[in-house]
Amino acid sequence: RGRVLRPRRDPPGRGSAEVVATSERYAVRRLPFARLGDSDVAFFERVMPGRVVTGEEEVKPFNVDWLKSVRGCSQLVLKPQTTAEVSQVLRYCHERNLAVTPQGGNTGLVGGSVPVFDEIILSTALMNRIISFDKVSGILVCQAGCVLERLNEYLEEQGFIMPLDLGAKGSCHIGGNVATNAGGLRLLRYGSLRGTVLGLEVVLADGSALDCLASLRKDNTGYDLKQLFIGSEGTLGVITAVSILCPQKPKAVNVAFLGCQSFAKVLETFTTCRAMLGEILSAYEFMDEKCMELVERHLKLSSPVTGSPFYVLIETSGSNSTHDEEKLNNFLEQATASGLVTDGTVATDDKKIKASHLRERITEALTHDGYVYKYDISLPVGKLYDLVTDMRVRLGRSARNVVGYGHLGDGNLHLNVTSESYSHSLLDAIEPFVYEWTARCSGSISAEHGLGFKKKQFIQYSKPSEAVALMQRFKAMLDPKGILNPYKTLPSAP
């Protein structure tokens, strides 16, 4: 369903398209990389016997993104288990000029984790070993293919948690999280991966391994090279291991689900919430009533609070349940008495807290509503919902639903437009309007999803040309042949 990018023609050889597109907007021509041959497959089989996938049906799931909106033509998936194997693969591909697409859990939303043409898929699925954990410092060192939820479960047994939490936690890999600089639900409390990641092990395009897997919180010796790879979306190197600072598991967690009559009330509630809850505030999420309608209609889940145009989910995390509950109750009393909140409920035990996390199911509900146009925007908090309102007016009945939700504490709006099926005219009505609108407010066209394949040509709405040119110079220096995740993140040359 939707805009699946299909090859127009297959040239001779092991097959891949010269041009892939359904519109000029996404047109891209295959770069002059080498074609995969039988001798190449034989080499990889020798390097990692039994972990080379070549069957058409077996490769198919790796070629399609989670949204089923983009599809590549790869004929080979490699599953290394060690950094040494990744080095051998990339050294060989660099010498042969074979393009490579690194892939973690393949949960990305901008087409960055699947090939565009016949790139070799380098999966980190079997690189899932926890290397070490220090209970004193809270520093975890693990391979890049560890699933986020499994890491969190391991840490909880030690009295800690991951600083990152995502709706895709059951599938996404920590290496992919770092490569895309994923944000998520805990960023308000614990900050971004740029602060919590202490070190990385990365294999460069020529196969050389860069060991910057530090376990130090303070290290002021030269350039902080790991920052180059955080958020680089696999275009500068393949992350093979991560060192990350993990906070202690909160002893007391409370969740409040509230109803507000306007977005102005949502903003005022946030100001009051931040002032009164202070150090125990860990998440402040908002969603509009359309989101809740879709969750109820498509997933048959009922909201604990109904009848409001906007809803707010507040999470607190602390070390003293009595203290935290008292602060939360005082906040709720004031918010209700002042008319900021018209209805609400509080959950303090695990079962009720899980039931109240409807926010995490919105993405799933949207996929059942038709084709989804997804936008991940950073804006000044006061203007966050204006874009949703303007988009509804602009699109009118040409869209089935226009909804807005997101991490209000981080100024991150998830704007989603649904329609019965993919429509080129509807896309033209959305883009570049959504990016122009965001640029006028000095926002970012991608708050946490990255640029991938779908947004790379729009980077100029968030970055000046000088910055883009410098990024291209970094790319050329670290990957001179351009074999790592080509056609992604940076705009194509004119």
Short mmCIF file of C-alpha atoms in Angstrom, two decimals:
data_model
loop_
_atom_site.label_atom_id
_atom_site.label_comp_id
_atom_site.label_asym_id
_atom_site.label_seq_id
_atom_site.Cartn_x
_atom_site.Cartn_y
_atom_site.Cartn_z
CA ARG A 1 0.00 0.00 0.00
CA GLY A 2 1.22 3.49 -0.74
CA ARG A 3 4.23 4.90 -2.48
CA VAL A 4 6.49 1.92 -3.08
CA LEU A 5 9.48 3.00 -5.13
CA ARG A 6 9.73 0.63 -8.07
CA PRO A 7 12.52 0.09 -10.63
CA ARG A 8 11.74 1.31 -14.11
CA ARG A 9 14.09 -1.05 -15.89
CA ASP A 10 16.56 -3.79 -15.08
CA PRO A 11 19.91 -3.70 -16.87
CA PRO A 12 21.90 -6.87 -17.57
CA GLY A 13 23.79 -8.49 -14.72
CA ARG A 14 22.63 -9.43 -11.25
CA GLY A 15 19.81 -6.99 -11.63
CA SER A 16 19.07 -3.56 -10.29
CA ALA A 17 17.35 -0.49 -11.57
CA GLU A 18 19.11 2.42 -13.25
CA VAL A 19 16.37 4.82 -12.17
CA VAL A 20 13.96 4.39 -9.30
CA ALA A 21 11.05 6.77 -8.71
CA THR A 22 7.35 7.32 -8.86
CA SER A 23 7.79 11.05 -9.26
CA GLU A 24 10.47 13.58 -10.08
CA ARG A 25 10.55 14.47 -6.39
CA TYR A 26 12.26 11.17 -5.53
CA ALA A 27 14.05 10.46 -8.83
CA VAL A 28 17.55 9.12 -8.36
CA ARG A 29 19.99 7.50 -10.75
CA ARG A 30 22.15 4.55 -9.78
CA LEU A 31 25.76 5.54 -9.19
CA PRO A 32 28.50 3.57 -11.00
CA PHE A 33 29.08 0.97 -8.30
CA ALA A 34 30.19 -2.53 -9.22
CA ARG A 35 27.65 -5.28 -9.77
CA LEU A 36 27.52 -8.18 -7.35
CA GLY A 37 28.98 -11.37 -8.80
CA ASP A 38 29.14 -15.03 -7.81
CA SER A 39 32.77 -14.62 -6.71
CA ASP A 40 31.69 -11.86 -4.31
CA VAL A 41 29.05 -14.09 -2.72
CA ALA A 42 31.63 -16.89 -2.44
CA PHE A 43 34.03 -14.55 -0.62
CA PHE A 44 31.39 -13.52 1.91
CA GLU A 45 30.46 -17.17 2.47
CA ARG A 46 34.06 -17.86 3.40
CA VAL A 47 34.14 -14.91 5.82
CA MET A 48 30.86 -15.81 7.56
CA PRO A 49 29.66 -19.29 6.57
CA GLY A 50 25.93 -19.81 7.02
CA ARG A 51 25.28 -16.12 7.61
CA VAL A 52 24.94 -14.98 4.00
CA VAL A 53 21.34 -14.62 2.81
CA THR A 54 20.71 -14.78 -0.94
CA GLY A 55 17.26 -16.29 -1.55
CA GLU A 56 14.73 -13.86 -3.04
CA GLU A 57 12.06 -14.55 -0.41
CA GLU A 58 14.61 -14.52 2.42
CA VAL A 59 16.04 -11.16 1.32
CA LYS A 60 12.65 -9.57 0.67
CA PRO A 61 11.88 -8.43 4.26
CA PHE A 62 15.22 -6.60 4.43
CA ASN A 63 14.43 -4.70 1.21
CA VAL A 64 11.23 -3.06 2.49
CA ASP A 65 10.96 -0.45 5.23
CA TRP A 66 8.63 -0.73 8.23
CA LEU A 67 6.07 1.62 6.68
CA LYS A 68 6.16 -0.33 3.38
CA SER A 69 6.75 2.98 1.61
CA VAL A 70 10.17 2.31 0.02
CA ARG A 71 11.66 -0.84 -1.42
CA GLY A 72 15.13 -1.72 -2.61
CA CYS A 73 16.48 -4.42 -4.93
CA SER A 74 19.25 -5.97 -2.85
CA GLN A 75 20.07 -9.60 -3.54
CA LEU A 76 22.39 -10.16 -0.61
CA VAL A 77 22.15 -9.78 3.18
CA LEU A 78 25.23 -10.27 5.35
CA LYS A 79 24.99 -11.02 9.09
CA PRO A 80 28.36 -10.50 10.76
CA GLN A 81 28.84 -11.32 14.43
CA THR A 82 32.06 -9.43 15.14
CA THR A 83 33.74 -6.14 14.34
CA ALA A 84 36.49 -8.07 12.56
CA GLU A 85 33.93 -9.53 10.15
CA VAL A 86 32.46 -6.09 9.48
CA SER A 87 35.98 -4.86 8.74
CA GLN A 88 36.58 -7.70 6.27
CA VAL A 89 33.30 -7.02 4.52
CA LEU A 90 33.84 -3.28 4.16
CA ARG A 91 37.48 -3.65 3.13
CA TYR A 92 36.40 -6.01 0.36
CA CYS A 93 33.46 -3.81 -0.70
CA HIS A 94 35.72 -0.75 -0.76
CA GLU A 95 38.23 -2.52 -3.00
CA ARG A 96 35.48 -3.87 -5.29
CA ASN A 97 33.44 -0.61 -5.24
CA LEU A 98 30.33 -2.41 -3.96
CA ALA A 99 27.75 -0.24 -2.22
CA VAL A 100 26.54 -1.20 1.28
CA THR A 101 23.43 -0.34 3.31
CA PRO A 102 23.88 -0.85 7.08
CA GLN A 103 20.66 -2.06 8.69
CA GLY A 104 19.64 -2.47 12.33
CA GLY A 105 16.06 -3.22 13.34
CA ASN A 106 14.74 -1.50 10.19
CA THR A 107 12.26 0.61 12.14
CA GLY A 108 13.22 3.93 10.55
CA LEU A 109 10.56 6.21 9.09
CA VAL A 110 12.49 8.10 6.38
CA GLY A 111 13.71 5.27 4.14
CA GLY A 112 17.25 5.33 5.51
CA SER A 113 17.67 1.67 6.44
CA VAL A 114 16.80 -0.08 3.17
CA PRO A 115 18.68 -0.08 -0.15
CA VAL A 116 17.57 2.09 -3.03
CA PHE A 117 19.05 -0.14 -5.73
CA ASP A 118 21.12 -3.31 -5.32
CA GLU A 119 23.28 -2.29 -2.35
CA ILE A 120 24.49 -5.14 -0.12
CA ILE A 121 22.57 -5.12 3.18
CA LEU A 122 24.83 -5.35 6.22
CA SER A 123 22.59 -6.44 9.09
CA THR A 124 23.68 -6.08 12.72
CA ALA A 125 21.03 -8.56 13.92
CA LEU A 126 23.60 -11.09 15.20
CA MET A 127 25.83 -8.48 16.84
CA ASN A 128 23.76 -8.63 20.02
CA ARG A 129 26.24 -9.29 22.81
CA ILE A 130 26.43 -7.25 26.02
CA ILE A 131 30.15 -6.68 26.56
CA SER A 132 30.16 -5.21 30.06
CA PHE A 133 28.18 -3.27 32.62
CA ASP A 134 29.59 -1.31 35.57
CA LYS A 135 27.09 -1.11 38.43
CA VAL A 136 28.97 1.72 40.10
CA SER A 137 29.16 4.11 37.13
CA GLY A 138 26.10 2.80 35.26
CA ILE A 139 28.08 2.47 32.03
CA LEU A 140 26.93 -0.21 29.59
CA VAL A 141 29.09 -1.43 26.72
CA CYS A 142 27.36 -3.57 24.09
CA GLN A 143 27.37 -4.52 20.43
CA ALA A 144 25.33 -2.45 18.02
CA GLY A 145 22.72 -5.14 17.29
CA CYS A 146 21.35 -5.34 20.83
CA VAL A 147 17.59 -4.70 20.83
CA LEU A 148 16.67 -1.69 22.96
CA GLU A 149 13.98 -3.49 24.97
CA ARG A 150 16.29 -6.42 25.75
CA LEU A 151 18.94 -3.99 27.02
CA ASN A 152 16.39 -2.28 29.23
CA GLU A 153 15.25 -5.62 30.67
CA TYR A 154 18.86 -6.59 31.41
CA LEU A 155 19.53 -3.25 33.11
CA GLU A 156 16.36 -3.36 35.19
CA GLU A 157 17.66 -6.55 36.80
CA GLN A 158 20.71 -4.53 37.83
CA GLY A 159 18.62 -1.60 39.10
CA PHE A 160 19.19 0.64 36.05
CA ILE A 161 17.38 1.60 32.82
CA MET A 162 18.32 2.75 29.34
CA PRO A 163 18.23 6.56 28.94
CA LEU A 164 16.27 6.00 25.74
CA ASP A 165 12.70 4.75 25.26
CA LEU A 166 10.90 4.40 21.92
CA GLY A 167 7.67 2.93 20.63
CA ALA A 168 9.82 0.63 18.44
CA LYS A 169 11.88 -0.59 21.41
CA GLY A 170 10.93 -4.23 20.81
CA SER A 171 12.62 -4.21 17.38
CA CYS A 172 15.09 -1.33 17.09
CA HIS A 173 18.82 -1.83 17.65
CA ILE A 174 20.94 0.44 19.83
CA GLY A 175 23.40 0.93 16.95
CA GLY A 176 20.58 2.15 14.73
CA ASN A 177 19.31 4.37 17.55
CA VAL A 178 22.73 6.01 17.78
CA ALA A 179 23.19 6.21 14.01
CA THR A 180 19.90 8.11 13.73
CA ASN A 181 20.27 10.00 17.03
CA ALA A 182 16.84 8.73 18.09
CA GLY A 183 14.99 10.92 20.58
CA GLY A 184 12.03 9.21 22.22
CA LEU A 185 10.02 9.52 25.38
CA ARG A 186 12.79 9.96 27.96
CA LEU A 187 14.73 12.79 26.32
CA LEU A 188 13.13 15.44 28.55
CA ARG A 189 14.60 13.77 31.63
CA TYR A 190 17.86 12.18 30.44
CA GLY A 191 18.82 14.24 27.41
CA SER A 192 19.77 13.11 23.91
CA LEU A 193 22.13 10.35 22.82
CA ARG A 194 24.72 13.03 22.06
CA GLY A 195 25.08 13.38 25.81
CA THR A 196 24.55 9.84 27.07
CA VAL A 197 26.71 8.01 24.51
CA LEU A 198 30.25 8.02 25.90
CA GLY A 199 32.04 6.12 23.16
CA LEU A 200 31.66 4.22 19.91
CA GLU A 201 33.42 1.55 17.93
CA VAL A 202 32.99 2.25 14.22
CA VAL A 203 34.21 0.55 11.06
CA LEU A 204 35.00 3.04 8.31
CA ALA A 205 34.28 2.60 4.62
CA ASP A 206 37.74 1.21 3.86
CA GLY A 207 37.39 -1.44 6.57
CA SER A 208 39.58 0.21 9.20
CA ALA A 209 38.17 0.01 12.73
CA LEU A 210 38.00 3.15 14.87
CA ASP A 211 38.06 2.21 18.55
CA CYS A 212 36.69 5.18 20.49
CA LEU A 213 34.77 2.95 22.89
CA ALA A 214 35.57 5.11 25.91
CA SER A 215 33.93 4.65 29.30
CA LEU A 216 34.81 8.08 30.61
CA ARG A 217 32.30 10.84 31.26
CA LYS A 218 35.00 13.49 30.90
CA ASP A 219 37.60 13.33 28.14
CA ASN A 220 38.78 16.63 26.68
CA THR A 221 41.55 15.33 24.41
CA GLY A 222 40.99 16.61 20.90
CA TYR A 223 37.95 16.44 18.67
CA ASP A 224 34.99 14.44 19.92
CA LEU A 225 34.92 12.04 16.97
CA LYS A 226 31.95 10.00 18.16
CA GLN A 227 29.68 12.98 17.53
CA LEU A 228 30.38 12.67 13.79
CA PHE A 229 28.78 9.23 13.73
CA ILE A 230 25.84 9.95 16.05
CA GLY A 231 23.05 10.92 13.66
CA SER A 232 25.08 10.21 10.50
CA GLU A 233 22.61 7.48 9.46
CA GLY A 234 25.28 4.99 8.41
CA THR A 235 26.80 7.26 5.76
CA LEU A 236 30.18 7.80 7.46
CA GLY A 237 30.82 4.44 9.11
CA VAL A 238 29.15 1.35 10.54
CA ILE A 239 28.68 1.49 14.33
CA THR A 240 29.61 -1.89 15.81
CA ALA A 241 29.64 -1.19 19.56
CA VAL A 242 28.33 1.47 21.93
CA SER A 243 29.32 2.72 25.40
CA ILE A 244 26.38 4.46 27.04
CA LEU A 245 25.65 6.03 30.41
CA CYS A 246 22.53 4.54 32.02
CA PRO A 247 20.54 6.11 34.87
CA GLN A 248 19.40 4.21 37.93
CA LYS A 249 15.92 2.72 37.71
CA PRO A 250 13.43 5.04 39.42
CA LYS A 251 11.91 3.57 42.56
CA ALA A 252 8.67 5.44 42.03
CA VAL A 253 6.95 6.05 38.69
CA ASN A 254 3.64 7.85 38.31
CA VAL A 255 1.66 8.64 35.18
CA ALA A 256 -1.10 11.21 34.82
CA PHE A 257 -3.39 11.36 31.77
CA LEU A 258 -5.17 14.69 31.52
CA GLY A 259 -7.67 16.47 29.30
CA CYS A 260 -7.27 20.12 28.21
CA GLN A 261 -9.75 22.30 26.34
CA SER A 262 -7.20 24.14 24.15
CA PHE A 263 -3.59 23.98 23.09
CA ALA A 264 -2.99 27.21 25.03
CA LYS A 265 -4.06 25.26 28.14
CA VAL A 266 -1.65 22.44 27.18
CA LEU A 267 1.20 24.97 27.10
CA GLU A 268 0.20 26.62 30.38
CA THR A 269 -0.15 23.21 32.01
CA PHE A 270 3.40 22.39 30.91
CA THR A 271 4.74 25.60 32.46
CA THR A 272 2.97 24.84 35.75
CA CYS A 273 4.01 21.19 35.60
CA ARG A 274 7.68 21.99 35.09
CA ALA A 275 7.63 24.50 37.95
CA MET A 276 5.87 22.23 40.44
CA LEU A 277 7.29 18.81 39.56
CA GLY A 278 10.84 19.94 38.84
CA GLU A 279 13.41 17.15 39.16
CA ILE A 280 10.91 14.25 39.02
CA LEU A 281 9.31 15.24 35.68
CA SER A 282 10.44 12.65 33.11
CA ALA A 283 7.97 13.03 30.22
CA TYR A 284 5.38 15.50 28.96
CA GLU A 285 3.57 14.27 25.87
CA PHE A 286 0.55 15.75 24.13
CA MET A 287 -1.92 14.41 21.57
CA ASP A 288 -5.04 15.79 19.95
CA GLU A 289 -8.49 14.22 20.06
CA LYS A 290 -8.13 12.85 16.50
CA CYS A 291 -5.23 10.70 17.70
CA MET A 292 -7.33 9.19 20.45
CA GLU A 293 -10.23 8.58 18.06
CA LEU A 294 -7.94 6.60 15.76
CA VAL A 295 -6.47 4.55 18.63
CA GLU A 296 -9.98 3.69 19.80
CA ARG A 297 -11.34 2.96 16.32
CA HIS A 298 -8.49 0.90 14.90
CA LEU A 299 -6.92 -0.69 18.00
CA LYS A 300 -10.08 -0.96 20.14
CA LEU A 301 -8.33 0.73 23.07
CA SER A 302 -10.29 3.08 25.28
CA SER A 303 -8.86 6.29 26.68
CA PRO A 304 -9.05 6.78 30.46
CA VAL A 305 -10.14 10.37 29.80
CA THR A 306 -12.59 11.46 27.09
CA GLY A 307 -14.33 14.53 25.76
CA SER A 308 -11.34 16.89 25.43
CA PRO A 309 -9.78 18.46 22.31
CA PHE A 310 -6.29 17.75 23.71
CA TYR A 311 -4.72 15.21 26.03
CA VAL A 312 -1.53 15.29 28.04
CA LEU A 313 0.50 12.39 29.41
CA ILE A 314 2.79 13.30 32.28
CA GLU A 315 5.29 10.86 33.75
CA THR A 316 7.25 11.36 36.94
CA SER A 317 10.25 9.28 38.02
CA GLY A 318 11.83 9.57 41.44
CA SER A 319 13.23 7.77 44.47
CA ASN A 320 10.47 8.39 47.03
CA SER A 321 6.91 7.37 46.16
CA THR A 322 5.29 9.37 49.00
CA HIS A 323 7.20 12.50 48.05
CA ASP A 324 6.46 12.09 44.33
CA GLU A 325 2.75 11.35 44.77
CA GLU A 326 2.39 14.38 47.02
CA LYS A 327 4.04 16.66 44.45
CA LEU A 328 1.95 15.22 41.63
CA ASN A 329 -1.30 15.56 43.59
CA ASN A 330 -0.49 19.16 44.49
CA PHE A 331 0.15 19.92 40.84
CA LEU A 332 -3.10 18.27 39.76
CA GLU A 333 -5.08 20.17 42.39
CA GLN A 334 -3.70 23.48 41.18
CA ALA A 335 -4.11 22.63 37.50
CA THR A 336 -7.73 21.61 38.06
CA ALA A 337 -8.59 24.55 40.31
CA SER A 338 -7.16 27.04 37.81
CA GLY A 339 -9.08 25.50 34.91
CA LEU A 340 -6.03 24.27 33.02
CA VAL A 341 -7.19 20.66 33.23
CA THR A 342 -10.82 19.60 32.94
CA ASP A 343 -10.43 15.87 33.59
CA GLY A 344 -7.67 13.44 34.48
CA THR A 345 -6.56 10.17 35.99
CA VAL A 346 -3.41 9.01 37.78
CA ALA A 347 -1.75 5.60 37.59
CA THR A 348 0.82 4.44 40.12
CA ASP A 349 1.07 0.67 39.60
CA ASP A 350 2.73 -1.00 36.60
CA LYS A 351 -0.44 -2.45 35.09
CA LYS A 352 -2.29 0.86 35.05
CA ILE A 353 0.80 2.72 33.81
CA LYS A 354 1.11 0.40 30.81
CA ALA A 355 -2.60 0.84 30.05
CA SER A 356 -2.24 4.61 30.09
CA HIS A 357 0.62 4.64 27.56
CA LEU A 358 -1.75 5.10 24.64
CA ARG A 359 0.66 7.66 23.22
CA GLU A 360 2.97 4.85 22.07
CA ARG A 361 0.19 3.23 20.02
CA ILE A 362 -0.72 6.25 17.90
CA THR A 363 1.76 5.39 15.13
CA GLU A 364 0.29 1.90 14.90
CA ALA A 365 -3.26 3.25 14.76
CA LEU A 366 -2.35 5.64 11.95
CA THR A 367 -1.11 2.77 9.76
CA HIS A 368 -4.63 1.31 9.90
CA ASP A 369 -6.17 4.58 8.72
CA GLY A 370 -4.77 4.46 5.17
CA TYR A 371 -1.61 5.83 3.60
CA VAL A 372 0.34 8.00 6.06
CA TYR A 373 2.41 11.09 5.27
CA LYS A 374 4.66 11.46 8.33
CA TYR A 375 6.48 14.62 9.43
CA ASP A 376 8.76 14.99 12.43
CA ILE A 377 9.26 18.66 13.17
CA SER A 378 11.02 20.76 15.82
CA LEU A 379 9.40 24.13 16.49
CA PRO A 380 9.26 26.81 19.16
CA VAL A 381 6.85 25.31 21.69
CA GLY A 382 4.33 28.15 21.40
CA LYS A 383 3.88 27.51 17.66
CA LEU A 384 3.87 23.71 17.86
CA TYR A 385 0.19 23.10 17.04
CA ASP A 386 -0.28 26.01 14.63
CA LEU A 387 1.18 23.86 11.86
CA VAL A 388 -1.49 21.19 12.39
CA THR A 389 -4.25 23.81 12.27
CA ASP A 390 -2.85 25.42 9.12
CA MET A 391 -2.41 22.05 7.43
CA ARG A 392 -6.04 21.09 8.11
CA VAL A 393 -7.22 24.31 6.49
CA ARG A 394 -4.88 23.86 3.54
CA LEU A 395 -5.77 20.23 2.79
CA GLY A 396 -9.47 20.33 3.57
CA ARG A 397 -11.28 17.18 2.45
CA SER A 398 -8.40 15.94 0.31
CA ALA A 399 -6.98 14.30 3.47
CA ARG A 400 -8.77 11.74 5.59
CA ASN A 401 -7.21 12.93 8.85
CA VAL A 402 -4.58 15.47 9.95
CA VAL A 403 -3.33 14.79 13.47
CA GLY A 404 -0.68 16.19 15.77
CA TYR A 405 1.05 14.70 18.78
CA GLY A 406 4.54 14.62 20.23
CA HIS A 407 7.11 15.48 22.84
CA LEU A 408 5.98 18.94 23.89
CA GLY A 409 8.73 19.21 26.49
CA ASP A 410 11.26 18.92 23.64
CA GLY A 411 9.39 21.09 21.11
CA ASN A 412 8.91 18.03 18.86
CA LEU A 413 5.72 17.73 16.80
CA HIS A 414 4.70 14.58 14.93
CA LEU A 415 2.42 15.76 12.14
CA ASN A 416 0.62 12.95 10.32
CA VAL A 417 -1.70 13.15 7.34
CA THR A 418 -3.70 10.10 6.25
CA SER A 419 -5.54 9.39 3.02
CA GLU A 420 -7.25 6.37 1.48
CA SER A 421 -4.22 5.72 -0.73
CA TYR A 422 -1.10 7.48 -1.92
CA SER A 423 -1.90 10.67 -3.85
CA HIS A 424 0.70 12.63 -5.75
CA SER A 425 -1.47 15.75 -5.71
CA LEU A 426 -1.90 15.48 -1.94
CA LEU A 427 1.86 15.15 -1.48
CA ASP A 428 2.34 18.26 -3.62
CA ALA A 429 -0.07 20.11 -1.34
CA ILE A 430 1.92 19.07 1.73
CA GLU A 431 5.48 19.46 0.42
CA PRO A 432 7.31 21.76 0.38
CA PHE A 433 4.66 23.79 2.26
CA VAL A 434 5.36 21.93 5.52
CA TYR A 435 9.09 22.60 5.21
CA GLU A 436 8.68 26.24 4.22
CA TRP A 437 6.34 26.77 7.19
CA THR A 438 8.88 25.16 9.52
CA ALA A 439 11.78 27.19 8.11
CA ARG A 440 9.89 30.46 8.63
CA CYS A 441 9.66 29.57 12.33
CA SER A 442 13.38 28.68 12.48
CA GLY A 443 12.47 25.05 13.15
CA SER A 444 13.96 21.75 12.02
CA ILE A 445 12.37 19.58 9.34
CA SER A 446 13.54 16.48 11.23
CA ALA A 447 13.56 16.50 15.02
CA GLU A 448 14.44 12.85 15.60
CA HIS A 449 13.72 10.64 12.56
CA GLY A 450 16.65 11.82 10.46
CA LEU A 451 16.71 12.62 6.74
CA GLY A 452 17.25 9.21 5.18
CA PHE A 453 16.12 8.93 1.58
CA LYS A 454 12.84 10.84 1.82
CA LYS A 455 14.05 14.15 3.27
CA LYS A 456 17.64 14.52 2.06
CA GLN A 457 16.72 16.99 -0.69
CA PHE A 458 15.02 19.27 1.86
CA ILE A 459 17.99 19.72 4.19
CA GLN A 460 18.41 23.33 3.01
CA TYR A 461 15.26 24.27 4.95
CA SER A 462 17.15 23.58 8.19
CA LYS A 463 20.83 23.99 7.35
CA PRO A 464 22.69 26.75 5.47
CA SER A 465 24.50 25.82 2.27
CA GLU A 466 27.88 26.25 3.98
CA ALA A 467 26.96 23.61 6.57
CA VAL A 468 25.74 21.19 3.88
CA ALA A 469 28.96 21.70 1.91
CA LEU A 470 31.03 20.92 5.02
CA MET A 471 29.00 17.76 5.61
CA GLN A 472 29.70 16.69 2.03
CA ARG A 473 33.42 17.24 2.64
CA PHE A 474 33.30 15.01 5.72
CA LYS A 475 31.53 12.36 3.66
CA ALA A 476 34.12 12.56 0.88
CA MET A 477 36.97 12.30 3.39
CA LEU A 478 35.64 9.30 5.32
CA ASP A 479 33.97 7.52 2.39
CA PRO A 480 35.75 8.69 -0.81
CA LYS A 481 34.03 6.11 -3.01
CA GLY A 482 30.61 6.84 -1.50
CA ILE A 483 29.80 3.17 -0.85
CA LEU A 484 28.20 3.63 2.59
CA ASN A 485 24.42 4.04 2.47
CA PRO A 486 24.43 5.98 -0.82
CA TYR A 487 21.50 8.22 -1.86
CA LYS A 488 20.77 9.03 1.80
CA THR A 489 21.00 12.00 4.23
CA LEU A 490 22.87 14.46 1.99
CA PRO A 491 21.36 15.95 -1.19
CA SER A 492 22.43 14.56 -4.52
CA ALA A 493 24.85 16.58 -6.61
CA PRO A 494 23.15 18.80 -9.22
#
